[in-house]
Coordinates of C-alpha atoms in Angstrom, one line a residue:
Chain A
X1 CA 27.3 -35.5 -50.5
X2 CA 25.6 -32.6 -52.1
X3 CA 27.3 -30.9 -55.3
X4 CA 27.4 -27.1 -55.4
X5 CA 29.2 -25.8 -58.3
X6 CA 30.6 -22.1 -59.6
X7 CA 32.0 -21.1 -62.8
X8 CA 34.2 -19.8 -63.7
X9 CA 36.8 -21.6 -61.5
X10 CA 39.1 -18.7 -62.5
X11 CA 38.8 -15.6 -64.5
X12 CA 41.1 -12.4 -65.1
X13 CA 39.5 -8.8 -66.7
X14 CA 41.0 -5.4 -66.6
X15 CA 40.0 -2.9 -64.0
X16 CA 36.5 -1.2 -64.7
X17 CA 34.9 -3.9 -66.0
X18 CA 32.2 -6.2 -64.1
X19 CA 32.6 -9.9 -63.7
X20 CA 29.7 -12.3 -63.0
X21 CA 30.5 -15.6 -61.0
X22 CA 28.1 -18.3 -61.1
X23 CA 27.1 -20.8 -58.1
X24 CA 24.9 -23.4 -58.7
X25 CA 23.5 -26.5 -56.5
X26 CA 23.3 -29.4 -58.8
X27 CA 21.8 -32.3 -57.5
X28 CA 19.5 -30.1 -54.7
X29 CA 17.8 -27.2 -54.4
X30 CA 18.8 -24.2 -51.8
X31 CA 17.0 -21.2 -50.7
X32 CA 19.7 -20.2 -49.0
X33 CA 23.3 -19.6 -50.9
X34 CA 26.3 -17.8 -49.1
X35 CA 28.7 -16.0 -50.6
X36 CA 32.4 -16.1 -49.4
X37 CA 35.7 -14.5 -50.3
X38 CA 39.4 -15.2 -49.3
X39 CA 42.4 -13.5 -49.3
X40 CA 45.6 -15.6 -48.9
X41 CA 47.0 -17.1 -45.7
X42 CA 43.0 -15.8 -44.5
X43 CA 40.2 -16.8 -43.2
X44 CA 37.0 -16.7 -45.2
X45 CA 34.8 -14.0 -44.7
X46 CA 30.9 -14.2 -44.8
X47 CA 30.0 -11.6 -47.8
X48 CA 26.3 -12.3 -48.3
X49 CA 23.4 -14.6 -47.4
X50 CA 21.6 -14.9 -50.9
X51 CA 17.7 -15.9 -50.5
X52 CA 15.9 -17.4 -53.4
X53 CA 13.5 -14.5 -54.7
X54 CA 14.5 -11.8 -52.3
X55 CA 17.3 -9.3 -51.5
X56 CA 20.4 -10.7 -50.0
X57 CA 21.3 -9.7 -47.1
X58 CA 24.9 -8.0 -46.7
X59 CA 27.4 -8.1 -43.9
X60 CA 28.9 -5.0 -42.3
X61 CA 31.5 -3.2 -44.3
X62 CA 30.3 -5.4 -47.7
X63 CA 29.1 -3.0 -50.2
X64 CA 25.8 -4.3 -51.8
X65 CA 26.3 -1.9 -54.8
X66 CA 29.8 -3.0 -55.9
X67 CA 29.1 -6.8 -55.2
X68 CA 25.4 -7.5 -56.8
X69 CA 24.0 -10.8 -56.1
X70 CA 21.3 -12.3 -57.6
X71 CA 19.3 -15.6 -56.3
X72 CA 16.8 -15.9 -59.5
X73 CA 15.9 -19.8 -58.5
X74 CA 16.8 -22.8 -56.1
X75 CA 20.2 -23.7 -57.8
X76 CA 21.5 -20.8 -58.9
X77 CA 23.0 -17.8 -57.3
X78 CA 25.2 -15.1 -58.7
X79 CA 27.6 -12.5 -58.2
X80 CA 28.5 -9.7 -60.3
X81 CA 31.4 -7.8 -59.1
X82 CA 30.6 -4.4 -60.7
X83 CA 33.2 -1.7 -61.7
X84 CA 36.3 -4.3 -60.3
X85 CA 39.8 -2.7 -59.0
X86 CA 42.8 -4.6 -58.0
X87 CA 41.6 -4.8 -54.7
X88 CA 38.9 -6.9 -55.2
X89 CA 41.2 -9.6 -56.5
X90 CA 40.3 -12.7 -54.2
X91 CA 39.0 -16.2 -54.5
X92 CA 35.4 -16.0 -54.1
X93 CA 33.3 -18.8 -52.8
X94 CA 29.5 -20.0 -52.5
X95 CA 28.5 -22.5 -50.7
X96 CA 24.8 -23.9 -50.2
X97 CA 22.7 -24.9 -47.6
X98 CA 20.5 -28.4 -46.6
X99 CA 21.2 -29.8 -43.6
X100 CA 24.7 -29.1 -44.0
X101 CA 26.8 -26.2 -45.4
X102 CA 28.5 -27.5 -48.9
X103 CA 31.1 -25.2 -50.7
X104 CA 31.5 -25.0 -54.4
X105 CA 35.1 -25.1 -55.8
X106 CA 36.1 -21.2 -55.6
X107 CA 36.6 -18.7 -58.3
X108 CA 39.9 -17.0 -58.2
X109 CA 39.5 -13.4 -59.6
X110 CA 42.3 -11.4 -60.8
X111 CA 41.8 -7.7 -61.6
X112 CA 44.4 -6.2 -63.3
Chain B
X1 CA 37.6 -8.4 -34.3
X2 CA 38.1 -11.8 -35.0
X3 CA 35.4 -13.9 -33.1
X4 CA 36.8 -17.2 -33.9
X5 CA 40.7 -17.6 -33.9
X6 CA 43.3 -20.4 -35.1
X7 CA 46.6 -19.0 -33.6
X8 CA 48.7 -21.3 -35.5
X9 CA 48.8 -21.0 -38.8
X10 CA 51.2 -24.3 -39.6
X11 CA 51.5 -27.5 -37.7
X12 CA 54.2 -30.1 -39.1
X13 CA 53.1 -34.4 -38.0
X14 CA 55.5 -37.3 -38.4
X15 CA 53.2 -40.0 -40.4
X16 CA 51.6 -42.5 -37.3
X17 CA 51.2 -39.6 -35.0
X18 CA 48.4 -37.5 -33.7
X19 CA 48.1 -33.8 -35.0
X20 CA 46.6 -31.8 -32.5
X21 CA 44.6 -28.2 -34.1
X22 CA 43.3 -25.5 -31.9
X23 CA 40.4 -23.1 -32.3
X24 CA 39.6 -20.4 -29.8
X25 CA 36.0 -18.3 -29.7
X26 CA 35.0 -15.3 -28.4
X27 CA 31.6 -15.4 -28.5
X28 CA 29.8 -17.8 -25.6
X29 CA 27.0 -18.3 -27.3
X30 CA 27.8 -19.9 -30.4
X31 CA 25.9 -23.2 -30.4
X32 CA 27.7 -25.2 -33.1
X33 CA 31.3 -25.7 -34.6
X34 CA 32.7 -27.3 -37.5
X35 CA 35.7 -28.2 -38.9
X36 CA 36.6 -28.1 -42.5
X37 CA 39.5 -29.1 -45.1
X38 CA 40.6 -27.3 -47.3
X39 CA 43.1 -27.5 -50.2
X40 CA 44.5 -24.9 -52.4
X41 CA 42.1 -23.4 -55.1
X42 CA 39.3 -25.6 -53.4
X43 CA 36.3 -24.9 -51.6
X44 CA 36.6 -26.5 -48.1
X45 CA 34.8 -29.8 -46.7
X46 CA 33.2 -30.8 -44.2
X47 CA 35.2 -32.5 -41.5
X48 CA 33.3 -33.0 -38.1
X49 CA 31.0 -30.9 -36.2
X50 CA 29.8 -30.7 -33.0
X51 CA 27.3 -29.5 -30.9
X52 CA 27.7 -27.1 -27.8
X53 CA 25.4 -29.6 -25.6
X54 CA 28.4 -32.1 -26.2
X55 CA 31.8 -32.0 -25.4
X56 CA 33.7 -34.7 -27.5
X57 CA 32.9 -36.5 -31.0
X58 CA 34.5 -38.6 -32.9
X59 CA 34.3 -40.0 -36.5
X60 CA 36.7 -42.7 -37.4
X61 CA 40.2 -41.1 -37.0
X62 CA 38.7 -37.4 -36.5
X63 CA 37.4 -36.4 -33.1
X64 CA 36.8 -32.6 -32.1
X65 CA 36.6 -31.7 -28.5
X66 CA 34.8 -28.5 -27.1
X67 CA 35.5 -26.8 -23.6
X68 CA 33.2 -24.1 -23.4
X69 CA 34.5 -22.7 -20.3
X70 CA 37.9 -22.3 -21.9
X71 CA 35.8 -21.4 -25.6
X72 CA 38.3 -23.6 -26.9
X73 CA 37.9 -26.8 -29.3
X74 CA 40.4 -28.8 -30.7
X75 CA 40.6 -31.3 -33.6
X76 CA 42.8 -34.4 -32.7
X77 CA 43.5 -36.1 -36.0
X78 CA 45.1 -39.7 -35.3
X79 CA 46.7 -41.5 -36.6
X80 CA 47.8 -38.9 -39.2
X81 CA 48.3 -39.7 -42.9
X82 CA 50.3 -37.7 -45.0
X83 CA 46.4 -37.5 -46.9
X84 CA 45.3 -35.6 -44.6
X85 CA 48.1 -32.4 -45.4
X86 CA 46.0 -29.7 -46.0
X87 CA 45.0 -26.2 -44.2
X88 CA 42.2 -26.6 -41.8
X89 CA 39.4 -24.3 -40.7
X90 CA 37.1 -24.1 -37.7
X91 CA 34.0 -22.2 -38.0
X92 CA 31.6 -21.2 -35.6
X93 CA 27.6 -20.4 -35.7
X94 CA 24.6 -19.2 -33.9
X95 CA 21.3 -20.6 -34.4
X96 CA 19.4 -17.4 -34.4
X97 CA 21.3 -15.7 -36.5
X98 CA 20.3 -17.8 -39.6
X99 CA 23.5 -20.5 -38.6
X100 CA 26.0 -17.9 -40.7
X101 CA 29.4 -19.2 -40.3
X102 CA 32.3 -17.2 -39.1
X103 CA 35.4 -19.3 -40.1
X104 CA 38.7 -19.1 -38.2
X105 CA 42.1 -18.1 -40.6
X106 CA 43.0 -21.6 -41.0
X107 CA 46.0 -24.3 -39.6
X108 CA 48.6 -25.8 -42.6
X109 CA 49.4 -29.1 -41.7
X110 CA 51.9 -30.9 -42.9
X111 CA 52.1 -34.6 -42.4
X112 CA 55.8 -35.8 -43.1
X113 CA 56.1 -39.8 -44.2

């Protein structure tokens, strides 16, 4: 199956500063990259629908200014998680579209 | 509101038997559910899918049935393997709204030798 990968698979940074996760499709190309995050013992939860050169489109409650995503070509997405507070600790995953939905590996983000 | 619902969060299997995991939906007009795998500080993989024209299919020892008058699916995994321990999502989607998942909170199982 299709490879999507993200990196870093985990980071740590103190609170105030931004992080920037990286997802990237390596053996396809995707104009359509979603961006996921999970709390534990939960579900994942639908951040973002990032579209190859255009805005992403957010999902209720998800604030676009705090969580910036960026879809600059067809195998890479990112997500910059601006001004983080311990709350926004999660693991955070993409995933990528062809004819089937494939997940990269997670980033597990822990703001101290 | 949760629109697609695992209500057990843990199933224990004996090796050899079948492991049965639920999935309830709200919503009547998803058109397509999947199943996933998923272990710990992993992204999840695809398991089996099927279609809301179909009620039942099946893929070696996998095989997901749908009632759609119920809004209830099921994954019957048999026979189980202690492999196959891991937590296990459903997700739901609608075509016309771009095929955006919404992912149930997940099953445990356990698969005992």
């Amino acid at each position: 199956g299709a490879v999507v990968s993200q990196h870093p698979s985990w980071v740590i940074c103190k609170s105030g500063t931004s992080v920037k996760i990286e997802c990237r499709s390596l053996d396809f190309q995707a104009t359509t990259m979603f961006w996921y995050r999970q709390f534990p013992k939960q579900s994942l939860m639908l951040m973002a629908t990032s579209n190859e050169g255009s805005k992403a489109t957010y999902e209720q409650g998800v604030e676009k200014d705090k969580f910036l995503i960026n879809h600059a070509s067809l195998t890479l997405s990112t997500l910059t998680v601006t001004s983080a507070h311990p709350e926004d600790s999660s693991f955070y995953i993409c995933s990528a579209r062809t004819d089937q939905e494939f997940f990269g590996p997670g980033t597990r983000l822990t703001v101290l | 509101d949760q629109q697609v619902k695992q209500n057990s969060p843990s199933l224990s299997v004996q090796e050899g038997r079948i492991s049965i995991l639920n999935c309830d939906y709200t919503n009547s007009m998803f058109d397509y559910f999947l199943w996933y795998k998923k272990y710990p500080a992993e992204g999840p993989t695809f398991l089996i899918s099927i279609s809301s024209i179909k009620d039942k299919n099946e893929d070696g020892r996998f095989t997901v049935f749908l009632n759609k008058s119920a809004k209830h699916l099921s994954l019957h995994i048999v026979p189980s393997q202690p492999g196959d321990s891991a937590v296990y999502f459903c997700a739901a989607s609608l075509y016309n709204q771009g095929g955006k998942l919404i992912f149930g909170q997940g099953t445990e199982l356990s698969v005992k030798p």
